[in-house]
Coordinates of C-alpha atoms and ligand atoms in Angstrom, one line a residue:
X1 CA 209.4 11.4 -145.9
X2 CA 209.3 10.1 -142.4
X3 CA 212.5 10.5 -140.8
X4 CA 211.7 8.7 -138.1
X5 CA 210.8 4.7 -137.8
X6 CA 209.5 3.8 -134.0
X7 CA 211.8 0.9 -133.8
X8 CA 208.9 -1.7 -132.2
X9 CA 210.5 -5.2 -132.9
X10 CA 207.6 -6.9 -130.7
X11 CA 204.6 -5.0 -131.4
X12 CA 204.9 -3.7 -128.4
X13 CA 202.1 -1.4 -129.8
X14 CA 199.7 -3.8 -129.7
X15 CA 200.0 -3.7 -125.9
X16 CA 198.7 0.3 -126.0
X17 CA 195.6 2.1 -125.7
X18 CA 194.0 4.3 -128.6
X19 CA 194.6 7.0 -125.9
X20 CA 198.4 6.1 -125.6
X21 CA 199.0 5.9 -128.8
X22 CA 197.5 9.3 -129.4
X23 CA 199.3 11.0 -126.8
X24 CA 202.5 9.5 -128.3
X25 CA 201.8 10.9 -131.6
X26 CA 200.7 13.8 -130.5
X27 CA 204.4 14.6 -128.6
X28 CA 205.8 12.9 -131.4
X29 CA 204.9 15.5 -133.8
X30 CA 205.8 18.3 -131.6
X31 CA 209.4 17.2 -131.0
X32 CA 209.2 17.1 -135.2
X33 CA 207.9 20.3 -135.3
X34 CA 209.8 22.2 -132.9
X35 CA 212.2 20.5 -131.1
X36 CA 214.6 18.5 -133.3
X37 CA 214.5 21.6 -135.8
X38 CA 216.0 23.7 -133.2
X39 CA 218.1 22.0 -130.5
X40 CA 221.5 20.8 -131.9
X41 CA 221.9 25.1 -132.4
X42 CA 220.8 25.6 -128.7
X43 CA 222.8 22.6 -127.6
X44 CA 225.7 24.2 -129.2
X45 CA 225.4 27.8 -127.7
X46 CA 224.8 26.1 -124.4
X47 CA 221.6 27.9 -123.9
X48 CA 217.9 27.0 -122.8
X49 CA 215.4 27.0 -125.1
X50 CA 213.1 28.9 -122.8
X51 CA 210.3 29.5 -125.3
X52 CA 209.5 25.8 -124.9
X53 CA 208.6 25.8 -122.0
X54 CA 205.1 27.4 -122.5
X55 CA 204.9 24.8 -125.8
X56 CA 205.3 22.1 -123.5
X57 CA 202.4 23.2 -121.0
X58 CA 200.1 23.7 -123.9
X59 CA 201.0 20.3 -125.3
X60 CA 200.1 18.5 -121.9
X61 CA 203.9 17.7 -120.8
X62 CA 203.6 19.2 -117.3
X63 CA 201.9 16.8 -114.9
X64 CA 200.4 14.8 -117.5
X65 CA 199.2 12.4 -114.4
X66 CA 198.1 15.4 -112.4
X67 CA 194.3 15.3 -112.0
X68 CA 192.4 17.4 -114.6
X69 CA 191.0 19.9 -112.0
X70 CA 194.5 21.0 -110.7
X71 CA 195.7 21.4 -114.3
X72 CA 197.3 18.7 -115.1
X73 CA 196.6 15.5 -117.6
X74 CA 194.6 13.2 -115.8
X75 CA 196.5 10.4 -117.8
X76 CA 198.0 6.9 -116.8
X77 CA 201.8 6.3 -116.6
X78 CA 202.1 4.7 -119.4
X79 CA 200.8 8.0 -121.1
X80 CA 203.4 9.6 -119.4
X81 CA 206.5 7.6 -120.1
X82 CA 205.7 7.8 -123.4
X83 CA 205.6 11.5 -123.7
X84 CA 208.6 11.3 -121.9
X85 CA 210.5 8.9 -124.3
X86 CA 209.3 11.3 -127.2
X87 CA 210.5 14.2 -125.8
X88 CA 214.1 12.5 -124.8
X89 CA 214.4 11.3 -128.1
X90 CA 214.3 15.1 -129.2
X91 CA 216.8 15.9 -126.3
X92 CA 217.5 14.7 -122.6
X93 CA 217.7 18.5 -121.8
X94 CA 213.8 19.0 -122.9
X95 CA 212.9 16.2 -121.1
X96 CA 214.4 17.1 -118.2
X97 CA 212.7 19.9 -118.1
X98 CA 209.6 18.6 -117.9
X99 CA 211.0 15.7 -115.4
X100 CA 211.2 18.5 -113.1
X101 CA 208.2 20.4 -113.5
X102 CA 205.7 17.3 -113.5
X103 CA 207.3 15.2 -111.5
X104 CA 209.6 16.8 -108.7
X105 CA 207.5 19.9 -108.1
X106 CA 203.9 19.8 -109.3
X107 CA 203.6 16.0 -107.8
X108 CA 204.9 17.0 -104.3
X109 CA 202.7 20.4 -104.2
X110 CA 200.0 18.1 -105.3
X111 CA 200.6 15.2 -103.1
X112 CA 201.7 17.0 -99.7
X113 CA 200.7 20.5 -100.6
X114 CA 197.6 22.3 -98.8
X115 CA 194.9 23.1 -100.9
X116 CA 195.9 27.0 -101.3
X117 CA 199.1 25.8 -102.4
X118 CA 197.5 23.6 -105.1
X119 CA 195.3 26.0 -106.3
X120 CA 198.1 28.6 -106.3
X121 CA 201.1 27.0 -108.3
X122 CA 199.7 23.5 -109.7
X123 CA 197.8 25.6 -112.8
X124 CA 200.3 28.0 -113.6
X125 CA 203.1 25.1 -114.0
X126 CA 200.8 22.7 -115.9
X127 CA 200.8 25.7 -118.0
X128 CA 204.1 26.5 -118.5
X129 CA 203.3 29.9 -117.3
X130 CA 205.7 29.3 -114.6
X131 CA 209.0 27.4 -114.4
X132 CA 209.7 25.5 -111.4
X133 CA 212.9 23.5 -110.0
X134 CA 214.1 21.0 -107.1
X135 CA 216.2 21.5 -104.9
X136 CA 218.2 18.5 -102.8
X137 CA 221.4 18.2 -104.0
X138 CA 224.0 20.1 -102.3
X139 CA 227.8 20.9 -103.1
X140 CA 228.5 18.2 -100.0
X141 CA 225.5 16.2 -100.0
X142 CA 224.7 13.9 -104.0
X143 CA 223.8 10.3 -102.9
X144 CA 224.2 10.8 -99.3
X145 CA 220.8 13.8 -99.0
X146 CA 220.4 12.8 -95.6
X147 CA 223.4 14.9 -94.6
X148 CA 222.0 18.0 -96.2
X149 CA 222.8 21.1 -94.2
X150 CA 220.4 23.5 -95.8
X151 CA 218.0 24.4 -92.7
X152 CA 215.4 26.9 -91.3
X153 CA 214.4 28.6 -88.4
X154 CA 211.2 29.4 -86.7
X155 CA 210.5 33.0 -86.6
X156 CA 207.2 33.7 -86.0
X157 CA 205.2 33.7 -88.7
X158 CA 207.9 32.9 -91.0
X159 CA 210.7 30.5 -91.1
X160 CA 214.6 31.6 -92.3
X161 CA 216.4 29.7 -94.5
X162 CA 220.1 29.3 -95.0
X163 CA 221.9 26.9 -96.9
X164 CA 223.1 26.0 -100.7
X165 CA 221.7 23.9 -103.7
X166 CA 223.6 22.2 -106.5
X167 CA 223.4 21.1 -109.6
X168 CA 219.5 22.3 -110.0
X169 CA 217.9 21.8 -113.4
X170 CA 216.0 24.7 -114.8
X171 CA 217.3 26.7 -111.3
X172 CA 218.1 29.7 -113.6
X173 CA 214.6 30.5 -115.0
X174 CA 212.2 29.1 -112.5
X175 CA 209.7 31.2 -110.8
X176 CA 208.8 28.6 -108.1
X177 CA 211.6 26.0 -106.3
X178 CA 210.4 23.2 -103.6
X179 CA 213.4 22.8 -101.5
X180 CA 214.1 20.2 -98.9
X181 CA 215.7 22.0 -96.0
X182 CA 216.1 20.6 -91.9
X183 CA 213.5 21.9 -89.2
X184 CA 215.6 22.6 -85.7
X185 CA 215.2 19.4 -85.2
X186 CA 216.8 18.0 -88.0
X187 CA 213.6 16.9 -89.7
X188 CA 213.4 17.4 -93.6
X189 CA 210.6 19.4 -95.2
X190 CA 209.7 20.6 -98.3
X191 CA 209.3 24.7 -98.8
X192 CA 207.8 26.8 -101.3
X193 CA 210.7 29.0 -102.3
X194 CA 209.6 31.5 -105.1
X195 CA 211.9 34.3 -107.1
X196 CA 212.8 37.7 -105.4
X197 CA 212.3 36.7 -102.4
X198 CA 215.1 38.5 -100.3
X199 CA 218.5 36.4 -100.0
X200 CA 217.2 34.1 -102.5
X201 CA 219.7 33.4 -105.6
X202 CA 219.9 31.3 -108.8
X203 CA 223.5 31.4 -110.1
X204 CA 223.9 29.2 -113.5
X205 CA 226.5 26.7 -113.4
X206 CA 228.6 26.8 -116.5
X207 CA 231.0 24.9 -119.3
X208 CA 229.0 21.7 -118.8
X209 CA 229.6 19.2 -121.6
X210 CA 226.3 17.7 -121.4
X211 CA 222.5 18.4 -121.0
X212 CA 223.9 21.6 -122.6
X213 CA 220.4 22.9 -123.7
X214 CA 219.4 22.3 -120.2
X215 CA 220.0 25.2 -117.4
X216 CA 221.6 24.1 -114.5
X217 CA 222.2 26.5 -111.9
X218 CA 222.8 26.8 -107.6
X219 CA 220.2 27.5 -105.2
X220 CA 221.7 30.1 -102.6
X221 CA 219.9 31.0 -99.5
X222 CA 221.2 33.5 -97.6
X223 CA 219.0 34.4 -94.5
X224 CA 215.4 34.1 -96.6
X225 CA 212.3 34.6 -95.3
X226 CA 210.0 32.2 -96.2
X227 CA 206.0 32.5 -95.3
X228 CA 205.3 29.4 -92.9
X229 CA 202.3 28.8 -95.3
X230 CA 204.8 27.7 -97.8
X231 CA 206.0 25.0 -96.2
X232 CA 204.4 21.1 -97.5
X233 CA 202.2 20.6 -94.4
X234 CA 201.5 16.8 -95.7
X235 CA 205.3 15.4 -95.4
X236 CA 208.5 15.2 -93.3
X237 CA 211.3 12.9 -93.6
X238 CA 213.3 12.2 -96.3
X239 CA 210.5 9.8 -97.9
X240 CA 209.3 13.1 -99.0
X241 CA 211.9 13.8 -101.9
X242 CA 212.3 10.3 -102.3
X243 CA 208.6 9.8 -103.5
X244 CA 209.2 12.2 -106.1
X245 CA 212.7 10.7 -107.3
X246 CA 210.6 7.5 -108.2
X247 CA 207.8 9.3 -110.3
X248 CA 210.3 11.3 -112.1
X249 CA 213.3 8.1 -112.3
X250 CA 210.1 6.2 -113.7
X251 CA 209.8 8.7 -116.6
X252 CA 213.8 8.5 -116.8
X253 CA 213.6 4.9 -117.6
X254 CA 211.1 5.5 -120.2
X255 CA 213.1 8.7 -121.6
X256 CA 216.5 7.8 -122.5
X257 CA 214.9 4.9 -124.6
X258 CA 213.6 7.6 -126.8
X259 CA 217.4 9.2 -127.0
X260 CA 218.6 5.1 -127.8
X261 CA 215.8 4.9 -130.5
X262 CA 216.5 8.4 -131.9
X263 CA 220.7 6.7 -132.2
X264 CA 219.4 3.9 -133.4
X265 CA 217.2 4.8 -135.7
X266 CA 220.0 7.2 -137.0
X267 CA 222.5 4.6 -137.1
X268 CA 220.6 2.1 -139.0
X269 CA 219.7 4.4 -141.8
X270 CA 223.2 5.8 -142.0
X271 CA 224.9 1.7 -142.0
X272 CA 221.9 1.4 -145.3
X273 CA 223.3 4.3 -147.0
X274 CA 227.4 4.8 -146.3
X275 CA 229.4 2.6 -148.5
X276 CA 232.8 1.5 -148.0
X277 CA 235.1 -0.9 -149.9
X278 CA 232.1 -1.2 -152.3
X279 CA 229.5 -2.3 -150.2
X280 CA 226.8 -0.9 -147.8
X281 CA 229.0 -0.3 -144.2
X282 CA 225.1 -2.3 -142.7
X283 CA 226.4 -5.1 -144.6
X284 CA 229.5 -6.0 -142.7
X285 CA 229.2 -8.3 -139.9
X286 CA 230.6 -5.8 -137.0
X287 CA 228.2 -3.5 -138.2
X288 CA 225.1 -5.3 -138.1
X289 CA 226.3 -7.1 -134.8
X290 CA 225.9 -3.2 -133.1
X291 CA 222.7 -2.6 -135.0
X292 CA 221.1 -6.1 -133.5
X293 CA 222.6 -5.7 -130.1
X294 CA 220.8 -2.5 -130.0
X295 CA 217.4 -3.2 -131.4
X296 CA 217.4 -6.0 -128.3
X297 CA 218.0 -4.0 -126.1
X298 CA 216.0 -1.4 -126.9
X299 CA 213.0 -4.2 -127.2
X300 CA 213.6 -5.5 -123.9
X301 CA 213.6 -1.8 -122.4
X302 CA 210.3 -1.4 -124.0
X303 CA 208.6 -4.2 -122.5
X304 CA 210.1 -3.8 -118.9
X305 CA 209.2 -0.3 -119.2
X306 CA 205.5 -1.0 -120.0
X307 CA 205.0 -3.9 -117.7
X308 CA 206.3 -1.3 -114.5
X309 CA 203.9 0.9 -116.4
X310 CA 200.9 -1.0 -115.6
X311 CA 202.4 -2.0 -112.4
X312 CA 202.2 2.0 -111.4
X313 CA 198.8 2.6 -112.7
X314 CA 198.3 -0.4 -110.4
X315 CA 199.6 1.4 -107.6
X316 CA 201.5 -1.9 -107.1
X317 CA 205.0 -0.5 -108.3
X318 CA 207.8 -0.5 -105.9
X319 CA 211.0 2.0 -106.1
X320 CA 213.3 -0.8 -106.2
X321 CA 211.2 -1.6 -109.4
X322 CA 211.8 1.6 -110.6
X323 CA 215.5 1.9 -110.0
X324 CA 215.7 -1.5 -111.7
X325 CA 214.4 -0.2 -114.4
X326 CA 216.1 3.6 -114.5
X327 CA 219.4 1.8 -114.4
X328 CA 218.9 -0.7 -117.1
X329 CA 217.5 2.2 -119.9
X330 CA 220.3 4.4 -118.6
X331 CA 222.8 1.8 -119.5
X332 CA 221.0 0.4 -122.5
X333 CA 220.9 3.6 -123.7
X334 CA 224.3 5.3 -123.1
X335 CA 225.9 1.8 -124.5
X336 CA 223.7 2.0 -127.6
X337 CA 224.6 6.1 -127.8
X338 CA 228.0 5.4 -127.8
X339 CA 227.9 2.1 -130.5
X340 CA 226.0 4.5 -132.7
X341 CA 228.4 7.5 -132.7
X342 CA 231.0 5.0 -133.9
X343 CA 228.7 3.7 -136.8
X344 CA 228.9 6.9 -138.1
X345 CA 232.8 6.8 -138.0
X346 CA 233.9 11.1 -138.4
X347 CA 230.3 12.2 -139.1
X348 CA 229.3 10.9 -135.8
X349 CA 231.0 13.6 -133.7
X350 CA 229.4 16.4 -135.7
X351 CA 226.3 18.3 -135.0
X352 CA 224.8 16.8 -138.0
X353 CA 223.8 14.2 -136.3
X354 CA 222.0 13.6 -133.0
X355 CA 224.4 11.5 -131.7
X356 CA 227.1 12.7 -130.1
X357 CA 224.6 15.0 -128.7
X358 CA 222.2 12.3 -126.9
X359 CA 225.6 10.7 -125.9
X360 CA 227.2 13.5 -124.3
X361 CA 223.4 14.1 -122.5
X362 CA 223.1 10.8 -121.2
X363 CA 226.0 11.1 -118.9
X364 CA 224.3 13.4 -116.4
X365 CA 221.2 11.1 -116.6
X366 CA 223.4 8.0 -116.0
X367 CA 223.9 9.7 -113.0
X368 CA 221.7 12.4 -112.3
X369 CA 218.3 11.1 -109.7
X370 CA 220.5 8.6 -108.2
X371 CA 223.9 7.1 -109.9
X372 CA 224.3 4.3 -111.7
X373 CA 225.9 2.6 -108.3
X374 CA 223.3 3.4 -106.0
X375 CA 220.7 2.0 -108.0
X376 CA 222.9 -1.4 -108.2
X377 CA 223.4 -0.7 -104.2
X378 CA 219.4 -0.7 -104.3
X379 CA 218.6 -3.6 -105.9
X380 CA 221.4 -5.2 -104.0
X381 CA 219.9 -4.2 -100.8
X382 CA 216.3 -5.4 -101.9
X383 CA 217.2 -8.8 -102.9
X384 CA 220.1 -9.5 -100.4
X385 CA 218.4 -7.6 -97.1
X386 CA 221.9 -6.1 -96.8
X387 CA 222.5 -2.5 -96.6
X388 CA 225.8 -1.7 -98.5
X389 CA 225.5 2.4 -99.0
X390 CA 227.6 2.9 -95.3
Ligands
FAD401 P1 228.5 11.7 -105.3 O1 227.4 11.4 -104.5 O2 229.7 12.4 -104.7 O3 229.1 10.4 -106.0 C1 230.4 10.3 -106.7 C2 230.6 8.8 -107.0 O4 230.6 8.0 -105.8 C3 229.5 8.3 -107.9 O5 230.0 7.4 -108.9 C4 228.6 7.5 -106.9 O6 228.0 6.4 -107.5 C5 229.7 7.0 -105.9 N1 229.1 6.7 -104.6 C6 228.5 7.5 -103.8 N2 228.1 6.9 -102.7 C7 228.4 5.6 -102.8 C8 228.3 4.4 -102.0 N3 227.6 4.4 -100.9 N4 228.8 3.2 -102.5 C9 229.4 3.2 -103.7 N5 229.6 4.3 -104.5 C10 229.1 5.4 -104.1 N6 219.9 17.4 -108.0 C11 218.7 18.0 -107.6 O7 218.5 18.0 -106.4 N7 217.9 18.6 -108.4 C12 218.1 18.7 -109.8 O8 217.3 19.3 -110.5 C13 219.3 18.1 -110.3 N8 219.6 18.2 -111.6 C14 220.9 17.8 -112.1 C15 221.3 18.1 -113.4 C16 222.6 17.7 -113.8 C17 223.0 18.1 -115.2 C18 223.4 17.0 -112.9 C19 224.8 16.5 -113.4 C20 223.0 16.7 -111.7 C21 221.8 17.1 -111.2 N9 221.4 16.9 -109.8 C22 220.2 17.5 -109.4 C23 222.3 16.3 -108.9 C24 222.4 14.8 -109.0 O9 221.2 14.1 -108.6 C25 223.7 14.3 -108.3 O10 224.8 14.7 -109.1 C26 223.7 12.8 -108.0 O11 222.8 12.5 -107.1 C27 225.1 12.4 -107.6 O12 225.6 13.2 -106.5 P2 227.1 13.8 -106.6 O13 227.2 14.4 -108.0 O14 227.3 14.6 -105.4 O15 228.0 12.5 -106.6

């Protein structure tokens, strides 16, 4: 038996590609196969699944819109969000993980990266062979990056780098970390940082409560010397990070609408099957009123997703578009997380179920790759001209 129904109100189906559809499936089935089996028990432990991260390369996860020759996909966005929608509706933490590899270092070695630097790293994370992370956040600097005080120093042939990173996902196991860092100047850049280099540290932050099948850990530089051919010769500024922020908030908004189906789709069957006071608990007003309010919002989601979809494979999409939309799934979804886990009344807080999980996940997306505010802030901006962030 399928225990799974795509919850696709509008035939929003009808609006994909063959190709789409086959990439969907195909991720689909993978999350069956070895995702969903597996990830409440690592979720539980707190610990990283790291044996997925090859399955994911093999599968096509990493840089799905990377061009064929450098590794990746050579797919459309749409292509994308969907694989990221199926891999969030196995666990935010999994698609995080690939959020990071495809999106915040494969697309910045590919877009500013010189053509060693492609050929060196872009094959071996498409692969899963290695792991990579970003680093921007720091303990002082979240939605302000532009204060960062992580920097580097000209030294010849070599720069050294000094300065701290926080909150980095998959910072424990990866091989390869682009990090933003301030020239003398105070310019940003991106820089190749790879494992065991001198100085260079990974510490794992612990007791989170969610994306606990996720590894989040510190970047720690302490005097490294990094090769001035690591440094992203295409980019400086802070537009740098920021264009990877949109690719990988794009497959955000796309995402959690996987985690809100996977809730739903729980929820629904569950409200069919628990009977209280001698009837189906789906047949009591309240009940259904939860299970309709999310089914809508999950089919508007869908359709703004798709529609910014084809606006990127247009090249027409703008980030204000895509904050629009990271906010509104990240809401949908942690409201309809939340409505689920009380349709399931005791059983919902259990490991039994998905739920609690997804919910719990959702609140470092909600404000993980901008908060929940700044996006509001950004949207205000765009449509009022006014700058409220300072
Ligand atoms: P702050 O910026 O201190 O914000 C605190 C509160 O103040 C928020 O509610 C915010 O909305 C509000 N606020 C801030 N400024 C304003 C303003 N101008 N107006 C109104 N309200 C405001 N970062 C990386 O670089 N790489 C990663 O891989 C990564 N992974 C992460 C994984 C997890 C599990 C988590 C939790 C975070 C991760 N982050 C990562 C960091 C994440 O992007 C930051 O947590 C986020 O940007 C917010 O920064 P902050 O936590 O410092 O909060």
């Amino acid at each position: 038996k399928d225990l799974f129904e795509s919850p696709d109100y509008f035939n929003v189906d009808a609006l994909l590609t063959e190709e789409q559809l086959m990439v969907r499936a195909a991720v689909r089935a993978y999350v069956k196969k070895e995702i969903t089996p597996i990830i409440e028990d690592y979720a539980q432990r707190a610990e990283f699944p790291q044996h997925i991260v090859k399955q994911l390369g093999e599968i096509g996860c990493f840089g799905p819109t990377i061009p064929i020759e450098y590794g990746g996909g050579g797919l459309d966005y749409i292509s994308y969000g969907l694989m990221m929608q199926e891999l969030e509706r196995g666990d935010s933490g999994v698609r995080s993980t690939a959020s990071v590899q495809g999106s915040l270092v494969m697309f910045p070695i590919y877009a500013y990266g010189s053509e060693e630097q492609k050929q060196k790293y872009l094959p071996k994370l498409a692969s899963g062979e290695w792991l990579g992370c970003f680093g921007l956040t720091e303990p002082n600097y979240g939605s302000d990056p532009g204060g960062m005080l992580t920097n580097f120093k000209d030294a010849g042939d070599y720069v050294i780098l000094n300065g701290s990173k926080m909150w980095i996902s998959n910072a424990p196991y990866a091989q390869v970390t682009v990090v933003w860092a301030k020239d003398e100047s105070g310019e940003v850049h991106g820089l190749i940082v790879e494992r065991g280099m001198e100085g260079f540290s990974t510490p794992t932050i612990h007791n989170k409560w969610s994306l606990r099948a996720s590894a989040t850990g510190e970047l720690v530089f302490d005097n490294v010397k990094v090769p001035k051919e690591n440094i992203l010769p295409g980019i400086k500024g802070l537009k740098g990070p920021l264009s990877c922020l949109t690719k990988a908030r794009y497959g955000i908004a796309w995402g959690v609408i996987g985690a809100a189906m996977d809730c739903y789709d729980t929820a629904l069957r569950y409200a069919k099957e628990r009977q209280q006071f001698g009837k189906p608990i789906g047949a009591f007003q309240l009940q259904q009123k939860k299970l309709a309010e999310m089914i809508t919002e999950i089919t508007k989601a869908q359709l703004l997703n798709w529609r910014l979809g084809t606006l990127m494979n247009e090249g027409k999409a703008t980030p204000q578009q895509v904050s629009m939309a990271k906010r509104n799934s990240c809401e949908v979804a942690t409201n309809i997380c939340r409505e689920a886990r009380q349709i399931l009344g005791g059983m919902g807080i259990t490991g039994e179920y998905p739920v609690m999980r997804h919910m719990m996940n959702l609140e470092s997306v909600i404000t993980y790759e901008g908060t929940h505010d700044i996006h509001l802030l950004i949207t205000g901006q765009d449509i009022t001209g006014f700058n409220a962030f300072k």
